[in-house]
mmCIF file of C-alpha atoms and ligand atoms in Angstrom:
data_model
loop_
_atom_site.group_PDB
_atom_site.id
_atom_site.type_symbol
_atom_site.label_atom_id
_atom_site.label_comp_id
_atom_site.label_asym_id
_atom_site.label_seq_id
_atom_site.Cartn_x
_atom_site.Cartn_y
_atom_site.Cartn_z
ATOM 1 C CA MET A 13 179.367 217.325 -36.421
ATOM 2 C CA ASN A 14 177.034 214.403 -35.204
ATOM 3 C CA THR A 15 173.560 215.087 -36.902
ATOM 4 C CA ILE A 16 170.359 214.532 -35.464
ATOM 5 C CA TYR A 17 167.639 213.278 -37.809
ATOM 6 C CA GLU A 18 164.385 212.797 -37.190
ATOM 7 C CA THR A 19 161.246 211.695 -38.986
ATOM 8 C CA VAL A 20 157.993 214.073 -38.695
ATOM 9 C CA ASP A 21 154.472 213.026 -40.323
ATOM 10 C CA PRO A 22 152.937 216.221 -41.563
ATOM 11 C CA ALA A 23 149.622 214.476 -40.682
ATOM 12 C CA ASP A 24 150.512 213.906 -37.137
ATOM 13 C CA ILE A 25 153.395 215.994 -36.267
ATOM 14 C CA ASP A 26 155.478 215.764 -33.145
ATOM 15 C CA MET A 27 155.743 218.354 -31.379
ATOM 16 C CA THR A 28 158.487 217.356 -29.046
ATOM 17 C CA VAL A 29 160.527 217.081 -32.411
ATOM 18 C CA ILE A 30 159.391 220.827 -33.400
ATOM 19 C CA ARG A 31 160.424 222.557 -30.519
ATOM 20 C CA LYS A 32 163.731 220.980 -29.640
ATOM 21 C CA ALA A 33 164.221 222.116 -34.041
ATOM 22 C CA GLY A 34 163.247 225.513 -33.150
ATOM 23 C CA ASP A 35 165.340 225.229 -29.909
ATOM 24 C CA ILE A 36 168.360 224.630 -31.808
ATOM 25 C CA VAL A 37 167.608 227.248 -34.304
ATOM 26 C CA SER A 38 166.970 229.625 -31.251
ATOM 27 C CA ASP A 39 170.841 229.254 -29.584
ATOM 28 C CA GLY A 40 172.558 229.810 -33.896
ATOM 29 C CA GLY A 41 172.380 226.146 -35.194
ATOM 30 C CA LEU A 42 171.254 224.704 -38.611
ATOM 31 C CA VAL A 43 167.796 222.700 -39.168
ATOM 32 C CA ALA A 44 167.135 221.449 -42.648
ATOM 33 C CA PHE A 45 163.597 220.759 -42.696
ATOM 34 C CA PRO A 46 160.135 220.046 -45.522
ATOM 35 C CA THR A 47 158.947 222.379 -48.070
ATOM 36 C CA GLU A 48 155.955 221.703 -50.661
ATOM 37 C CA THR A 49 158.879 222.828 -52.653
ATOM 38 C CA VAL A 50 162.107 221.636 -51.757
ATOM 39 C CA TYR A 51 163.963 221.082 -48.447
ATOM 40 C CA GLY A 52 165.700 224.173 -46.413
ATOM 41 C CA LEU A 53 168.682 224.497 -44.825
ATOM 42 C CA GLY A 54 167.204 227.063 -42.339
ATOM 43 C CA GLY A 55 169.123 229.348 -39.621
ATOM 44 C CA ASP A 56 167.723 232.265 -37.401
ATOM 45 C CA ALA A 57 167.158 234.447 -40.282
ATOM 46 C CA LEU A 58 167.888 237.544 -37.844
ATOM 47 C CA ASN A 59 170.791 236.334 -36.214
ATOM 48 C CA PRO A 60 173.737 237.469 -38.999
ATOM 49 C CA GLU A 61 176.018 234.352 -37.373
ATOM 50 C CA SER A 62 173.197 231.857 -38.940
ATOM 51 C CA SER A 63 173.180 233.315 -42.304
ATOM 52 C CA ARG A 64 177.334 232.797 -42.094
ATOM 53 C CA LYS A 65 176.648 229.231 -40.814
ATOM 54 C CA ILE A 66 174.379 228.383 -43.547
ATOM 55 C CA TYR A 67 177.099 230.055 -45.937
ATOM 56 C CA GLU A 68 179.449 227.852 -44.909
ATOM 57 C CA ALA A 69 177.526 224.245 -44.834
ATOM 58 C CA LYS A 70 176.212 224.781 -48.491
ATOM 59 C CA GLY A 71 179.893 225.990 -49.786
ATOM 60 C CA ARG A 72 177.805 229.148 -51.274
ATOM 61 C CA PRO A 73 179.090 232.257 -52.438
ATOM 62 C CA SER A 74 178.000 234.620 -49.419
ATOM 63 C CA ASP A 75 176.679 237.312 -52.501
ATOM 64 C CA ASN A 76 173.757 235.058 -52.691
ATOM 65 C CA PRO A 77 170.758 235.888 -50.862
ATOM 66 C CA LEU A 78 168.557 234.149 -48.453
ATOM 67 C CA ILE A 79 165.263 233.518 -48.615
ATOM 68 C CA VAL A 80 163.624 234.642 -44.906
ATOM 69 C CA HIS A 81 160.653 232.177 -44.141
ATOM 70 C CA ILE A 82 157.517 233.159 -42.461
ATOM 71 C CA ALA A 83 154.516 231.900 -40.591
ATOM 72 C CA GLU A 84 152.139 234.258 -40.977
ATOM 73 C CA PHE A 85 151.449 237.389 -43.321
ATOM 74 C CA ASP A 86 151.958 240.157 -40.507
ATOM 75 C CA SER A 87 155.472 238.701 -39.704
ATOM 76 C CA ILE A 88 156.289 240.748 -42.920
ATOM 77 C CA TYR A 89 155.651 244.563 -41.712
ATOM 78 C CA ASP A 90 158.816 243.140 -39.090
ATOM 79 C CA ILE A 91 161.257 242.517 -42.011
ATOM 80 C CA ALA A 92 159.688 244.765 -45.221
ATOM 81 C CA ALA A 93 160.337 248.400 -45.320
ATOM 82 C CA ASP A 94 157.264 248.400 -47.757
ATOM 83 C CA VAL A 95 155.091 246.679 -48.159
ATOM 84 C CA PRO A 96 152.685 247.299 -51.866
ATOM 85 C CA LEU A 97 148.963 246.857 -52.745
ATOM 86 C CA GLU A 98 150.380 243.959 -55.306
ATOM 87 C CA ALA A 99 151.866 242.038 -52.055
ATOM 88 C CA LYS A 100 148.630 241.730 -50.885
ATOM 89 C CA LEU A 101 147.126 241.044 -53.670
ATOM 90 C CA LEU A 102 148.899 238.035 -54.637
ATOM 91 C CA ALA A 103 149.517 236.888 -50.823
ATOM 92 C CA ASP A 104 145.831 236.740 -50.877
ATOM 93 C CA LYS A 105 145.797 234.112 -53.882
ATOM 94 C CA PHE A 106 148.980 232.441 -53.740
ATOM 95 C CA TRP A 107 150.685 232.338 -49.516
ATOM 96 C CA PRO A 108 151.024 230.452 -48.034
ATOM 97 C CA GLY A 109 152.501 228.825 -51.089
ATOM 98 C CA PRO A 110 155.440 228.248 -53.135
ATOM 99 C CA LEU A 111 155.557 232.104 -54.155
ATOM 100 C CA THR A 112 158.312 234.472 -52.715
ATOM 101 C CA MET A 113 158.351 238.335 -53.339
ATOM 102 C CA ILE A 114 161.276 241.187 -53.008
ATOM 103 C CA PHE A 115 160.444 243.876 -50.508
ATOM 104 C CA GLY A 116 162.645 246.879 -49.549
ATOM 105 C CA ARG A 117 164.474 245.738 -46.749
ATOM 106 C CA LYS A 118 164.789 246.630 -42.724
ATOM 107 C CA PRO A 119 167.444 246.474 -40.750
ATOM 108 C CA SER A 120 166.130 244.465 -38.634
ATOM 109 C CA VAL A 121 167.492 241.770 -41.825
ATOM 110 C CA PRO A 122 171.328 241.994 -41.417
ATOM 111 C CA LEU A 123 173.008 242.234 -44.376
ATOM 112 C CA GLU A 124 174.568 238.765 -43.675
ATOM 113 C CA THR A 125 171.066 237.150 -44.461
ATOM 114 C CA THR A 126 170.494 239.389 -47.892
ATOM 115 C CA GLY A 127 173.949 239.194 -49.048
ATOM 116 C CA GLY A 128 174.475 242.412 -48.797
ATOM 117 C CA LEU A 129 171.951 244.210 -50.840
ATOM 118 C CA ASP A 130 168.958 246.170 -49.550
ATOM 119 C CA THR A 131 166.274 244.503 -50.774
ATOM 120 C CA VAL A 132 164.735 241.352 -49.280
ATOM 121 C CA ALA A 133 163.121 237.820 -50.290
ATOM 122 C CA VAL A 134 159.977 236.676 -48.112
ATOM 123 C CA ARG A 135 158.044 233.424 -48.587
ATOM 124 C CA PHE A 136 155.490 232.105 -46.271
ATOM 125 C CA PRO A 137 155.466 228.169 -46.784
ATOM 126 C CA SER A 138 152.105 226.096 -47.216
ATOM 127 C CA HIS A 139 153.901 222.592 -45.487
ATOM 128 C CA PRO A 140 152.267 222.135 -41.966
ATOM 129 C CA VAL A 141 156.039 221.263 -40.654
ATOM 130 C CA ALA A 142 157.039 224.174 -42.264
ATOM 131 C CA ARG A 143 154.926 226.361 -40.812
ATOM 132 C CA GLU A 144 155.729 225.025 -37.156
ATOM 133 C CA PHE A 145 159.297 225.177 -37.453
ATOM 134 C CA ILE A 146 159.517 228.082 -38.279
ATOM 135 C CA LYS A 147 156.932 229.208 -35.297
ATOM 136 C CA ALA A 148 158.996 227.435 -32.937
ATOM 137 C CA SER A 149 162.504 229.160 -34.503
ATOM 138 C CA GLY A 150 161.335 232.449 -33.609
ATOM 139 C CA GLY A 151 159.410 233.693 -36.434
ATOM 140 C CA PHE A 152 161.669 234.675 -39.285
ATOM 141 C CA VAL A 153 164.389 231.360 -40.739
ATOM 142 C CA ALA A 154 166.470 232.314 -43.581
ATOM 143 C CA ALA A 155 166.799 229.346 -45.843
ATOM 144 C CA PRO A 156 168.253 228.317 -48.692
ATOM 145 C CA SER A 157 167.629 224.670 -49.886
ATOM 146 C CA ALA A 158 169.299 221.885 -48.694
ATOM 147 C CA ASN A 159 171.604 221.043 -50.932
ATOM 148 C CA ILE A 160 175.801 221.782 -51.133
ATOM 149 C CA SER A 161 176.584 224.576 -54.063
ATOM 150 C CA GLY A 162 175.861 223.472 -57.734
ATOM 151 C CA ARG A 163 174.095 220.315 -57.355
ATOM 152 C CA PRO A 164 170.160 219.329 -57.766
ATOM 153 C CA SER A 165 168.197 220.753 -54.661
ATOM 154 C CA PRO A 166 166.706 218.004 -51.887
ATOM 155 C CA THR A 167 163.140 216.632 -52.426
ATOM 156 C CA SER A 168 163.454 214.231 -49.722
ATOM 157 C CA GLY A 169 165.248 213.430 -46.725
ATOM 158 C CA ARG A 170 167.370 211.372 -48.234
ATOM 159 C CA HIS A 171 168.398 213.796 -50.838
ATOM 160 C CA VAL A 172 169.300 216.510 -47.973
ATOM 161 C CA MET A 173 171.051 213.544 -46.048
ATOM 162 C CA GLU A 174 173.360 212.404 -48.553
ATOM 163 C CA ASP A 175 174.278 216.622 -48.554
ATOM 164 C CA MET A 176 174.216 217.783 -44.828
ATOM 165 C CA ASP A 177 175.465 214.663 -43.057
ATOM 166 C CA GLY A 178 177.357 216.496 -40.555
ATOM 167 C CA ARG A 179 177.432 219.454 -41.061
ATOM 168 C CA ILE A 180 174.363 220.861 -39.535
ATOM 169 C CA GLU A 181 172.946 220.294 -36.354
ATOM 170 C CA MET A 182 169.654 218.533 -37.006
ATOM 171 C CA ILE A 183 167.565 217.342 -40.294
ATOM 172 C CA ILE A 184 163.774 217.173 -40.392
ATOM 173 C CA ASP A 185 162.801 214.294 -42.792
ATOM 174 C CA SER A 186 158.813 214.482 -43.737
ATOM 175 C CA GLY A 187 158.943 211.801 -46.779
ATOM 176 C CA GLU A 188 158.623 214.077 -50.425
ATOM 177 C CA CYS A 189 158.174 217.139 -51.566
ATOM 178 C CA SER A 190 155.184 217.837 -53.244
ATOM 179 C CA ILE A 191 155.875 220.606 -55.661
ATOM 180 C CA GLY A 192 159.373 219.777 -56.103
ATOM 181 C CA LEU A 193 160.739 222.607 -57.814
ATOM 182 C CA GLU A 194 162.091 226.105 -55.862
ATOM 183 C CA SER A 195 159.446 228.466 -55.530
ATOM 184 C CA THR A 196 158.999 231.434 -57.929
ATOM 185 C CA ILE A 197 160.395 234.295 -57.434
ATOM 186 C CA ILE A 198 158.821 237.832 -58.207
ATOM 187 C CA ASP A 199 160.700 240.706 -57.380
ATOM 188 C CA LEU A 200 158.110 243.984 -56.399
ATOM 189 C CA THR A 201 160.993 246.866 -55.745
ATOM 190 C CA SER A 202 160.617 248.266 -59.166
ATOM 191 C CA GLY A 203 158.439 249.923 -61.166
ATOM 192 C CA VAL A 204 156.396 246.582 -63.412
ATOM 193 C CA PRO A 205 156.590 243.177 -60.881
ATOM 194 C CA MET A 206 159.279 241.152 -62.319
ATOM 195 C CA ILE A 207 159.557 237.483 -62.471
ATOM 196 C CA LEU A 208 163.042 236.348 -61.356
ATOM 197 C CA ARG A 209 162.885 232.910 -61.096
ATOM 198 C CA PRO A 210 160.363 230.266 -62.599
ATOM 199 C CA GLY A 211 158.068 228.254 -60.289
ATOM 200 C CA TYR A 212 154.875 226.823 -59.480
ATOM 201 C CA VAL A 213 153.128 230.282 -59.184
ATOM 202 C CA SER A 214 153.158 230.381 -63.159
ATOM 203 C CA GLU A 215 153.598 233.737 -65.517
ATOM 204 C CA ARG A 216 149.561 233.142 -66.591
ATOM 205 C CA MET A 217 148.503 233.156 -62.695
ATOM 206 C CA LEU A 218 150.342 235.973 -61.817
ATOM 207 C CA LYS A 219 148.721 238.210 -64.777
ATOM 208 C CA SER A 220 145.477 237.138 -63.300
ATOM 209 C CA VAL A 221 146.066 238.855 -59.964
ATOM 210 C CA LEU A 222 148.791 241.457 -61.704
ATOM 211 C CA GLY A 223 147.500 242.446 -64.609
ATOM 212 C CA GLU A 224 150.911 243.337 -66.640
ATOM 213 C CA VAL A 225 154.305 241.688 -65.289
ATOM 214 C CA ALA A 226 157.375 241.542 -66.375
ATOM 215 C CA LYS A 227 160.342 238.786 -66.969
ATOM 216 C CA ASP A 228 163.900 238.785 -65.461
ATOM 217 C CA PRO A 229 165.218 238.800 -69.198
ATOM 218 C CA ALA A 230 168.693 237.651 -68.196
ATOM 219 C CA VAL A 231 166.679 234.404 -66.956
ATOM 220 C CA PHE A 232 164.380 234.099 -69.677
ATOM 221 C CA GLY A 233 166.663 233.212 -72.697
ATOM 222 C CA THR A 234 166.774 237.328 -74.236
ATOM 223 C CA ALA A 235 169.905 238.238 -72.728
ATOM 224 C CA VAL A 236 171.802 240.917 -74.066
ATOM 225 C CA SER A 237 174.561 239.176 -73.301
ATOM 226 C CA GLY A 238 176.329 240.106 -70.274
ATOM 227 C CA GLN A 239 174.173 240.998 -67.929
ATOM 228 C CA PRO A 240 173.833 240.089 -64.824
ATOM 229 C CA PRO A 241 169.952 237.956 -63.543
ATOM 230 C CA ARG A 242 168.632 240.150 -61.037
ATOM 231 C CA ALA A 243 168.489 237.172 -58.366
ATOM 232 C CA PRO A 244 172.187 236.849 -57.971
ATOM 233 C CA GLY A 245 172.067 232.794 -57.270
ATOM 234 C CA MET A 246 170.398 232.477 -60.923
ATOM 235 C CA LYS A 247 173.787 232.941 -62.598
ATOM 236 C CA TYR A 248 175.336 230.375 -61.094
ATOM 237 C CA ARG A 249 176.260 226.826 -62.253
ATOM 238 C CA HIS A 250 172.887 225.224 -60.492
ATOM 239 C CA TYR A 251 171.674 221.611 -59.950
ATOM 240 C CA ALA A 252 174.569 220.108 -61.679
ATOM 241 C CA PRO A 253 174.480 216.238 -62.321
ATOM 242 C CA ARG A 254 178.339 214.582 -62.301
ATOM 243 C CA GLY A 255 177.764 213.651 -65.617
ATOM 244 C CA VAL A 256 177.965 215.180 -69.299
ATOM 245 C CA MET A 257 173.922 216.498 -69.711
ATOM 246 C CA THR A 258 172.540 217.073 -73.421
ATOM 247 C CA ILE A 259 168.527 218.217 -73.439
ATOM 248 C CA VAL A 260 167.765 217.053 -77.040
ATOM 249 C CA SER A 261 164.941 218.630 -78.919
ATOM 250 C CA GLY A 262 162.581 217.649 -81.761
ATOM 251 C CA ASP A 263 160.051 215.497 -82.718
ATOM 252 C CA ALA A 264 159.046 212.639 -80.003
ATOM 253 C CA ASP A 265 160.379 210.219 -82.712
ATOM 254 C CA ASP A 266 163.129 211.853 -84.115
ATOM 255 C CA VAL A 267 164.430 212.370 -80.690
ATOM 256 C CA ILE A 268 163.944 208.512 -79.633
ATOM 257 C CA SER A 269 165.787 207.402 -82.938
ATOM 258 C CA TYR A 270 168.729 210.114 -82.035
ATOM 259 C CA ILE A 271 169.464 208.966 -78.549
ATOM 260 C CA ARG A 272 169.101 205.189 -79.604
ATOM 261 C CA GLY A 273 171.846 206.062 -81.836
ATOM 262 C CA LYS A 274 174.032 207.003 -79.217
ATOM 263 C CA ILE A 275 172.915 204.352 -76.541
ATOM 264 C CA ASP A 276 173.942 202.134 -79.710
ATOM 265 C CA SER A 277 177.105 202.971 -80.966
ATOM 266 C CA ARG A 278 178.849 203.780 -77.688
ATOM 267 C CA THR A 279 182.452 202.911 -77.055
ATOM 268 C CA GLY A 280 184.764 202.036 -73.892
ATOM 269 C CA GLY A 281 182.708 201.503 -70.795
ATOM 270 C CA GLU A 282 180.820 205.040 -70.621
ATOM 271 C CA ARG A 283 177.553 204.393 -68.713
ATOM 272 C CA ILE A 284 174.445 206.370 -70.508
ATOM 273 C CA GLY A 285 171.180 207.354 -68.422
ATOM 274 C CA VAL A 286 167.940 208.726 -69.944
ATOM 275 C CA LEU A 287 165.012 211.151 -68.583
ATOM 276 C CA ALA A 288 162.336 210.229 -70.479
ATOM 277 C CA CYS A 289 158.627 210.753 -70.372
ATOM 278 C CA SER A 290 156.047 207.189 -69.211
ATOM 279 C CA GLN A 291 155.181 207.129 -72.831
ATOM 280 C CA ASP A 292 158.515 206.860 -74.716
ATOM 281 C CA VAL A 293 160.796 204.760 -71.856
ATOM 282 C CA PRO A 294 160.518 201.548 -73.652
ATOM 283 C CA GLY A 295 162.177 203.105 -76.127
ATOM 284 C CA TYR A 296 164.860 203.465 -74.593
ATOM 285 C CA GLU A 297 166.563 199.299 -74.095
ATOM 286 C CA GLY A 298 169.845 199.737 -73.752
ATOM 287 C CA ALA A 299 170.774 202.171 -71.322
ATOM 288 C CA ASP A 300 171.571 202.228 -68.533
ATOM 289 C CA ILE A 301 169.216 203.977 -66.356
ATOM 290 C CA VAL A 302 165.753 205.522 -68.069
ATOM 291 C CA VAL A 303 164.049 207.804 -65.523
ATOM 292 C CA ASP A 304 160.385 207.915 -66.096
ATOM 293 C CA MET A 305 159.581 211.789 -65.950
ATOM 294 C CA GLY A 306 156.038 210.727 -65.258
ATOM 295 C CA ARG A 307 153.002 210.934 -68.566
ATOM 296 C CA THR A 308 153.515 214.704 -70.126
ATOM 297 C CA ASP A 309 149.701 215.166 -69.113
ATOM 298 C CA ASN A 310 150.466 215.048 -65.571
ATOM 299 C CA GLU A 311 153.373 218.268 -64.789
ATOM 300 C CA ILE A 312 153.602 218.510 -61.050
ATOM 301 C CA GLU A 313 154.623 213.969 -61.311
ATOM 302 C CA THR A 314 157.251 215.313 -63.960
ATOM 303 C CA ALA A 315 158.545 218.618 -61.984
ATOM 304 C CA SER A 316 158.695 216.324 -58.860
ATOM 305 C CA ARG A 317 160.750 214.044 -60.558
ATOM 306 C CA LEU A 318 163.381 216.155 -61.876
ATOM 307 C CA TYR A 319 165.883 216.441 -58.554
ATOM 308 C CA ASP A 320 165.649 213.162 -57.826
ATOM 309 C CA ALA A 321 166.207 211.629 -61.603
ATOM 310 C CA LEU A 322 169.232 213.782 -61.846
ATOM 311 C CA ARG A 323 170.372 212.467 -58.099
ATOM 312 C CA ARG A 324 169.423 208.959 -59.302
ATOM 313 C CA CYS A 325 172.250 209.310 -62.149
ATOM 314 C CA ASP A 326 174.965 210.033 -60.187
ATOM 315 C CA GLY A 327 173.792 207.197 -57.526
ATOM 316 C CA GLU A 328 174.166 204.840 -61.004
ATOM 317 C CA ASN A 329 177.792 206.716 -62.048
ATOM 318 C CA ILE A 330 176.288 207.807 -65.103
ATOM 319 C CA ASP A 331 178.922 209.641 -67.580
ATOM 320 C CA VAL A 332 176.438 210.686 -70.368
ATOM 321 C CA ILE A 333 173.031 212.230 -69.612
ATOM 322 C CA TYR A 334 170.197 212.408 -72.059
ATOM 323 C CA SER A 335 166.890 214.385 -71.506
ATOM 324 C CA GLU A 336 163.671 214.381 -73.842
ATOM 325 C CA GLU A 337 162.012 218.060 -73.425
ATOM 326 C CA PHE A 338 159.208 218.820 -71.293
ATOM 327 C CA ASP A 339 157.372 221.698 -71.985
ATOM 328 C CA THR A 340 154.164 221.404 -70.602
ATOM 329 C CA PRO A 341 152.128 224.677 -70.551
ATOM 330 C CA GLU A 342 151.813 225.482 -67.363
ATOM 331 C CA LEU A 343 155.029 224.213 -65.528
ATOM 332 C CA GLY A 344 156.826 224.100 -68.326
ATOM 333 C CA MET A 345 159.020 227.499 -68.438
ATOM 334 C CA ALA A 346 159.996 226.326 -64.296
ATOM 335 C CA ILE A 347 161.321 222.837 -65.620
ATOM 336 C CA MET A 348 162.796 223.648 -68.277
ATOM 337 C CA ASN A 349 164.605 226.832 -66.492
ATOM 338 C CA ARG A 350 165.830 224.024 -64.074
ATOM 339 C CA LEU A 351 166.462 221.339 -66.661
ATOM 340 C CA ILE A 352 168.795 223.974 -69.007
ATOM 341 C CA ARG A 353 170.731 224.892 -66.013
ATOM 342 C CA ALA A 354 171.688 221.180 -64.710
ATOM 343 C CA ALA A 355 172.363 220.737 -68.888
ATOM 344 C CA GLY A 356 174.960 223.911 -68.420
ATOM 345 C CA HIS A 357 172.836 225.098 -72.040
ATOM 346 C CA ASN A 358 173.901 221.624 -74.048
ATOM 347 C CA ILE A 359 170.704 221.446 -76.573
ATOM 348 C CA ILE A 360 170.432 219.894 -79.329
ATOM 349 C CA LYS A 361 168.266 219.875 -81.641
ATOM 350 C CA VAL A 362 167.418 216.889 -84.252
HETATM 351 O O1 TXA B 16 161.150 227.156 -53.218
HETATM 352 C C1 TXA B 16 162.463 227.980 -52.514
HETATM 353 O O2 TXA B 16 162.057 228.868 -52.400
HETATM 354 C C2 TXA B 16 163.748 227.299 -51.695
HETATM 355 C C3 TXA B 16 162.777 226.568 -50.130
HETATM 356 C C4 TXA B 16 163.248 225.941 -49.227
HETATM 357 O O3 TXA B 16 162.186 227.640 -49.821
HETATM 358 N N1 TXA B 16 164.647 227.781 -51.026
HETATM 359 C C5 TXA B 16 165.464 228.374 -52.385
HETATM 360 O O4 TXA B 16 166.366 228.937 -52.061
HETATM 361 O O5 TXA B 16 165.203 228.053 -53.220
HETATM 362 P P1 TXA B 16 168.076 229.236 -52.095
HETATM 363 O O6 TXA B 16 168.835 230.124 -51.469
HETATM 364 O O7 TXA B 16 168.317 227.540 -52.735
HETATM 365 O O8 TXA B 16 167.106 229.971 -53.821
HETATM 366 C C6 TXA B 16 167.421 231.051 -53.359
HETATM 367 C C7 TXA B 16 167.239 231.794 -54.504
HETATM 368 C C8 TXA B 16 168.331 232.998 -54.997
HETATM 369 O O9 TXA B 16 168.268 232.593 -56.614
HETATM 370 C C9 TXA B 16 168.399 234.552 -54.442
HETATM 371 O O10 TXA B 16 169.902 235.120 -55.697
HETATM 372 C C10 TXA B 16 167.494 234.753 -54.825
HETATM 373 O O11 TXA B 16 166.768 233.625 -53.955
HETATM 374 N N2 TXA B 16 167.203 235.762 -54.071
HETATM 375 C C11 TXA B 16 167.513 236.008 -52.441
HETATM 376 N N3 TXA B 16 167.204 237.097 -51.554
HETATM 377 C C12 TXA B 16 166.898 238.135 -53.098
HETATM 378 C C13 TXA B 16 166.959 239.371 -53.062
HETATM 379 N N4 TXA B 16 167.008 240.303 -52.140
HETATM 380 N N5 TXA B 16 166.903 240.053 -54.823
HETATM 381 C C14 TXA B 16 167.374 238.795 -55.920
HETATM 382 N N6 TXA B 16 167.297 237.608 -55.491
HETATM 383 C C15 TXA B 16 167.387 236.833 -54.807
HETATM 384 MG MG1 MG B 17 169.326 226.484 -54.375
#
């Protein structure tokens, strides 16, 4: 397939491109588009054939449900069976924005879109290009992150090209995503609202609206072993770079000297990459690549650089990656959730 590549300026949206993209989706095709979190791989959420194509293009297991993206709040009533008061409170505060809510599913949403579940995940993104694209596509766009299943999520048009060129009808490039981590997911279908995936909308922010909030123990590390996560996607290996990755945890000086030791004592042609906060970058001289993850007091900078850092290591054919910990106050939970998965839970305490 020949993939059409279009650049759209969010400050001056070219509606001819948006209309073309909308027509592709309405005809059952797939278009990758920017959001404030990561790029999405969009298809018509109400067309089961489109959802099948999404799974195929990503190489994703079809029991892993898709998020339905809307461009106005009232669309929720066409796809969600019941909309509790909590949803309205959360929407008032965080929509449009990087929050996904889970509701009971209306029959209008095919089971192909929800991975066979009787619930539906709904997100109203804030990115202006995403909003115009969703409207032009009929108002309901199913979209997972636009990466090949298992790879780091795409946060730029170039990342999408790397994974999706030749697999989908069109890519809309609007530059880098401002947040760079997928939306927070909260389940509103049973009892106390439960966070299924951490994101930019933090536990503290959710509690400020809802009071009580639970966290899925299978995702946040206190799991009784064997209990599956409630967001099916969280059980798969994810965000993985090609190199073997280790997170090194401890006091800054100890972390630097541990990783330095690995760089200095390497044998053979092993290529080493390091993910470090700006302050520590000079300490890793001799590594094949040192990715500057931003200053520790600029959390959003660290979040938005993470997936690009993993892809850059792949681009440099890095065999072994060491990462510092980025346990920052507000976004730390979301950043470390992705980093730990990328490292396949490989963490060393020094
Ligand atoms: O920021 C985002 O949410 C991005 C952009 C494109 O909007 N999308 C995204 O989609 O991250 P995806 O497919 O990569 O991740 C969706 C996650 C998966 O872990 C999936 O299992 C979970 O949401 N999910 C979707 N529907 C669900 C449902 N009904 N119940 C539980 N989990 C659900
Ligand atoms: Mg994904």
